[in-house]
mmCIF file of C-alpha atoms in Angstrom:
data_model
loop_
_atom_site.group_PDB
_atom_site.id
_atom_site.type_symbol
_atom_site.label_atom_id
_atom_site.label_comp_id
_atom_site.label_asym_id
_atom_site.label_seq_id
_atom_site.Cartn_x
_atom_site.Cartn_y
_atom_site.Cartn_z
ATOM 1 C CA MET A 232 -220.131 -10.823 63.551
ATOM 2 C CA SER A 233 -217.368 -11.964 65.796
ATOM 3 C CA THR A 234 -214.197 -13.570 64.576
ATOM 4 C CA ASN A 235 -212.178 -15.821 66.789
ATOM 5 C CA PRO A 236 -208.414 -15.546 66.553
ATOM 6 C CA PRO A 237 -206.730 -18.706 65.225
ATOM 7 C CA SER A 238 -205.918 -21.192 67.970
ATOM 8 C CA ARG A 239 -202.266 -22.039 68.565
ATOM 9 C CA PHE A 240 -203.077 -25.579 69.618
ATOM 10 C CA ARG A 241 -204.342 -27.868 66.887
ATOM 11 C CA VAL A 242 -205.139 -31.523 67.275
ATOM 12 C CA PRO A 243 -202.859 -33.518 64.972
ATOM 13 C CA GLY A 244 -204.480 -35.390 62.167
ATOM 14 C CA PRO A 245 -205.263 -39.097 62.371
ATOM 15 C CA VAL A 246 -202.150 -39.964 60.354
ATOM 16 C CA PHE A 247 -199.842 -38.410 62.927
ATOM 17 C CA VAL A 248 -201.689 -40.016 65.828
ATOM 18 C CA SER A 249 -201.534 -43.443 64.153
ATOM 19 C CA ALA A 250 -197.815 -43.048 63.387
ATOM 20 C CA ALA A 251 -197.095 -42.043 66.985
ATOM 21 C CA ILE A 252 -198.985 -45.063 68.335
ATOM 22 C CA LEU A 253 -197.122 -47.433 66.002
ATOM 23 C CA LEU A 254 -193.770 -45.909 67.014
ATOM 24 C CA VAL A 255 -194.524 -46.341 70.716
ATOM 25 C CA LEU A 256 -195.644 -49.941 70.159
ATOM 26 C CA ALA A 257 -192.505 -50.717 68.137
ATOM 27 C CA LEU A 258 -190.356 -49.488 71.013
ATOM 28 C CA ILE A 259 -192.319 -51.223 73.764
ATOM 29 C CA VAL A 260 -193.529 -54.500 72.265
ATOM 30 C CA PRO A 261 -190.696 -56.963 71.618
ATOM 31 C CA LEU A 262 -191.076 -57.733 67.940
ATOM 32 C CA PRO A 263 -188.463 -59.869 66.191
ATOM 33 C CA TRP A 264 -186.900 -57.087 64.135
ATOM 34 C CA VAL A 265 -183.372 -58.378 64.621
ATOM 35 C CA SER A 266 -182.308 -61.703 66.053
ATOM 36 C CA TRP A 267 -179.013 -63.537 66.461
ATOM 37 C CA GLY A 268 -178.429 -67.228 66.653
ATOM 38 C CA SER A 269 -175.648 -69.745 67.025
ATOM 39 C CA GLU A 270 -175.469 -73.295 65.769
ATOM 40 C CA VAL A 271 -172.858 -75.906 66.568
ATOM 41 C CA ASP A 272 -171.534 -78.624 64.274
ATOM 42 C CA ILE A 273 -171.673 -81.640 66.571
ATOM 43 C CA HIS A 274 -169.084 -83.484 64.459
ATOM 44 C CA SER A 275 -166.330 -80.839 64.414
ATOM 45 C CA GLY A 276 -167.050 -78.275 67.122
ATOM 46 C CA GLN A 277 -167.305 -75.314 64.716
ATOM 47 C CA VAL A 278 -169.821 -72.589 65.545
ATOM 48 C CA ARG A 279 -172.011 -70.893 62.930
ATOM 49 C CA ARG A 280 -173.389 -67.476 63.879
ATOM 50 C CA SER A 281 -176.326 -65.962 62.009
ATOM 51 C CA VAL A 282 -178.160 -62.618 62.029
ATOM 52 C CA TRP A 283 -181.727 -62.136 60.825
ATOM 53 C CA VAL A 284 -183.550 -58.846 60.218
ATOM 54 C CA VAL A 285 -187.331 -59.130 60.037
ATOM 55 C CA GLY A 286 -186.971 -62.863 59.477
ATOM 56 C CA MET A 287 -184.497 -62.603 56.597
ATOM 57 C CA LEU A 288 -180.967 -63.955 56.936
ATOM 58 C CA VAL A 289 -178.499 -61.068 56.486
ATOM 59 C CA SER A 290 -175.270 -62.547 57.834
ATOM 60 C CA ARG A 291 -173.820 -65.991 58.495
ATOM 61 C CA ARG A 292 -170.250 -66.922 59.400
ATOM 62 C CA VAL A 293 -168.568 -70.110 60.535
ATOM 63 C CA GLU A 294 -166.008 -69.809 63.336
ATOM 64 C CA GLU A 295 -163.259 -72.227 64.224
ATOM 65 C CA THR A 296 -163.113 -73.089 67.918
ATOM 66 C CA TRP A 297 -160.457 -74.728 70.037
ATOM 67 C CA ILE A 298 -162.362 -78.013 69.639
ATOM 68 C CA SER A 299 -162.443 -77.848 65.832
ATOM 69 C CA ALA A 300 -158.767 -76.859 65.785
ATOM 70 C CA THR A 301 -157.759 -79.663 68.169
ATOM 71 C CA ALA A 302 -159.893 -82.712 67.352
ATOM 72 C CA SER A 303 -160.466 -84.483 64.053
ATOM 73 C CA PRO A 304 -164.046 -84.206 62.757
ATOM 74 C CA LEU A 305 -166.223 -87.257 63.367
ATOM 75 C CA GLY A 306 -168.038 -86.914 60.043
ATOM 76 C CA GLU A 307 -169.800 -84.500 57.711
ATOM 77 C CA PRO A 308 -171.044 -81.249 59.296
ATOM 78 C CA GLU A 309 -174.275 -81.631 61.252
ATOM 79 C CA TRP A 310 -175.456 -78.239 62.460
ATOM 80 C CA ARG A 311 -177.651 -78.125 65.542
ATOM 81 C CA TYR A 312 -179.318 -74.990 66.808
ATOM 82 C CA ALA A 313 -177.727 -73.967 70.077
ATOM 83 C CA VAL A 314 -178.713 -70.522 71.323
ATOM 84 C CA THR A 315 -180.440 -67.276 70.406
ATOM 85 C CA ASP A 316 -178.876 -64.031 71.538
ATOM 86 C CA SER A 317 -181.982 -61.891 71.015
ATOM 87 C CA TRP A 318 -182.780 -58.965 73.281
ATOM 88 C CA TRP A 319 -186.309 -60.159 74.114
ATOM 89 C CA GLY A 320 -185.201 -63.462 75.532
ATOM 90 C CA GLY A 321 -183.942 -66.568 73.967
ATOM 91 C CA GLY A 322 -183.571 -70.229 74.251
ATOM 92 C CA HIS A 323 -186.282 -72.809 73.964
ATOM 93 C CA SER A 324 -186.450 -75.996 75.937
ATOM 94 C CA HIS A 325 -186.587 -78.121 72.761
ATOM 95 C CA TRP A 326 -183.094 -77.047 71.686
ATOM 96 C CA ARG A 327 -181.056 -80.063 72.667
ATOM 97 C CA TYR A 328 -177.664 -78.356 72.273
ATOM 98 C CA HIS A 329 -178.411 -75.087 74.050
ATOM 99 C CA SER A 330 -175.259 -75.330 76.227
ATOM 100 C CA ALA A 331 -172.831 -76.412 73.505
ATOM 101 C CA VAL A 332 -171.484 -72.940 72.661
ATOM 102 C CA HIS A 333 -171.099 -72.171 76.359
ATOM 103 C CA GLN A 334 -169.235 -75.454 76.878
ATOM 104 C CA ILE A 335 -166.788 -74.532 74.107
ATOM 105 C CA GLU A 336 -166.236 -71.021 75.475
ATOM 106 C CA SER A 337 -165.885 -72.206 79.094
ATOM 107 C CA LEU A 338 -163.235 -74.779 78.301
ATOM 108 C CA GLU A 339 -161.416 -72.368 76.001
ATOM 109 C CA LYS A 340 -161.015 -69.959 78.930
ATOM 110 C CA PHE A 341 -160.049 -72.909 81.113
ATOM 111 C CA TRP A 342 -157.213 -73.983 78.755
ATOM 112 C CA GLU A 343 -155.932 -70.410 78.477
ATOM 113 C CA GLU A 344 -155.755 -70.146 82.247
ATOM 114 C CA ILE A 345 -154.053 -73.425 83.100
ATOM 115 C CA HIS A 346 -151.889 -73.801 79.989
ATOM 116 C CA GLY A 347 -152.722 -77.497 79.800
ATOM 117 C CA ASP A 348 -150.741 -79.862 77.637
ATOM 118 C CA ASP A 349 -151.801 -80.642 74.069
ATOM 119 C CA ALA A 350 -152.599 -84.309 74.747
ATOM 120 C CA ALA A 351 -155.053 -83.429 77.527
ATOM 121 C CA ARG A 352 -156.566 -80.702 75.365
ATOM 122 C CA GLN A 353 -157.092 -83.147 72.491
ATOM 123 C CA GLU A 354 -158.579 -85.739 74.838
ATOM 124 C CA ALA A 355 -161.024 -83.154 76.208
ATOM 125 C CA ALA A 356 -162.032 -81.984 72.719
ATOM 126 C CA GLU A 357 -162.633 -85.530 71.528
ATOM 127 C CA GLY A 358 -164.518 -86.287 74.737
ATOM 128 C CA ILE A 359 -166.929 -83.412 74.139
ATOM 129 C CA LEU A 360 -167.501 -84.358 70.494
ATOM 130 C CA LYS A 361 -168.139 -87.970 71.504
ATOM 131 C CA ARG A 362 -170.655 -86.911 74.151
ATOM 132 C CA TRP A 363 -172.508 -84.644 71.692
ATOM 133 C CA GLN A 364 -173.251 -87.725 69.579
ATOM 134 C CA THR A 365 -175.710 -88.978 72.223
ATOM 135 C CA GLY A 366 -178.468 -86.669 70.961
ATOM 136 C CA ASP A 367 -178.080 -83.711 73.307
ATOM 137 C CA ASP A 368 -175.459 -81.859 75.329
ATOM 138 C CA THR A 369 -176.302 -83.228 78.788
ATOM 139 C CA GLU A 370 -173.395 -85.690 78.999
ATOM 140 C CA ALA A 371 -171.007 -83.092 77.578
ATOM 141 C CA ASP A 372 -172.168 -80.622 80.211
ATOM 142 C CA GLN A 373 -171.427 -83.123 82.983
ATOM 143 C CA TYR A 374 -168.041 -83.823 81.399
ATOM 144 C CA VAL A 375 -167.119 -80.111 81.310
ATOM 145 C CA VAL A 376 -168.131 -79.695 84.956
ATOM 146 C CA ALA A 377 -166.061 -82.751 85.914
ATOM 147 C CA LEU A 378 -163.008 -81.355 84.077
ATOM 148 C CA LEU A 379 -163.351 -77.975 85.774
ATOM 149 C CA ASN A 380 -163.860 -79.571 89.194
ATOM 150 C CA ARG A 381 -160.780 -81.718 88.660
ATOM 151 C CA VAL A 382 -158.616 -78.636 88.109
ATOM 152 C CA ILE A 383 -160.088 -76.862 91.128
ATOM 153 C CA GLU A 384 -159.411 -79.975 93.197
ATOM 154 C CA ARG A 385 -155.791 -80.103 92.026
ATOM 155 C CA ARG A 386 -155.244 -76.408 92.780
ATOM 156 C CA THR A 387 -156.456 -76.773 96.344
ATOM 157 C CA MET A 388 -154.594 -80.036 96.988
ATOM 158 C CA PRO A 389 -151.209 -79.805 98.724
ATOM 159 C CA PRO A 390 -148.254 -80.824 96.507
ATOM 160 C CA GLU A 391 -147.709 -84.138 98.294
ATOM 161 C CA GLY A 392 -151.410 -85.056 97.800
ATOM 162 C CA LEU A 393 -151.174 -84.257 94.114
ATOM 163 C CA LEU A 394 -148.504 -86.892 93.613
ATOM 164 C CA ASN A 395 -150.711 -89.534 95.264
ATOM 165 C CA SER A 396 -154.002 -88.523 93.586
ATOM 166 C CA ASP A 397 -155.751 -90.569 90.967
ATOM 167 C CA ALA A 398 -154.673 -89.229 87.564
ATOM 168 C CA ASN A 399 -157.716 -90.438 85.612
ATOM 169 C CA THR A 400 -159.508 -87.581 83.907
ATOM 170 C CA PRO A 401 -163.297 -87.875 83.663
#
């Protein structure tokens, strides 16, 4: 009768193999465990940021922006989905206000840099809110680009040309 010494290598049980496979899949396959989203109130310019874990809302906060602090609201809050900041991608073509948060942030940086006057700031804020009322952010996007181009144009223009330039803002 021969006895074999116990083997040092044992094949793990099916429970351990299954758990290992699920762990690898959870790390590789982009499942919506946690997602972030931003909505914009198209009547005031406020931004609402939300966090979901496994599809359940765990956090939501409303942030004032330079637009909401500068312009008077056009009516009751009307939140429109703007952008998802999820790690597996984000943004869908059917979101009609996907650029709205970026427009707010871009012009906020713009006003910090040029130290524009309050009247021009209010006019720009009201202009964006008015353009959001068209049903998407396309016109507002063009407006933001025109404002930024106008400043670039003025910075590159010699002082004597600035005095003779057309002062109409888009």
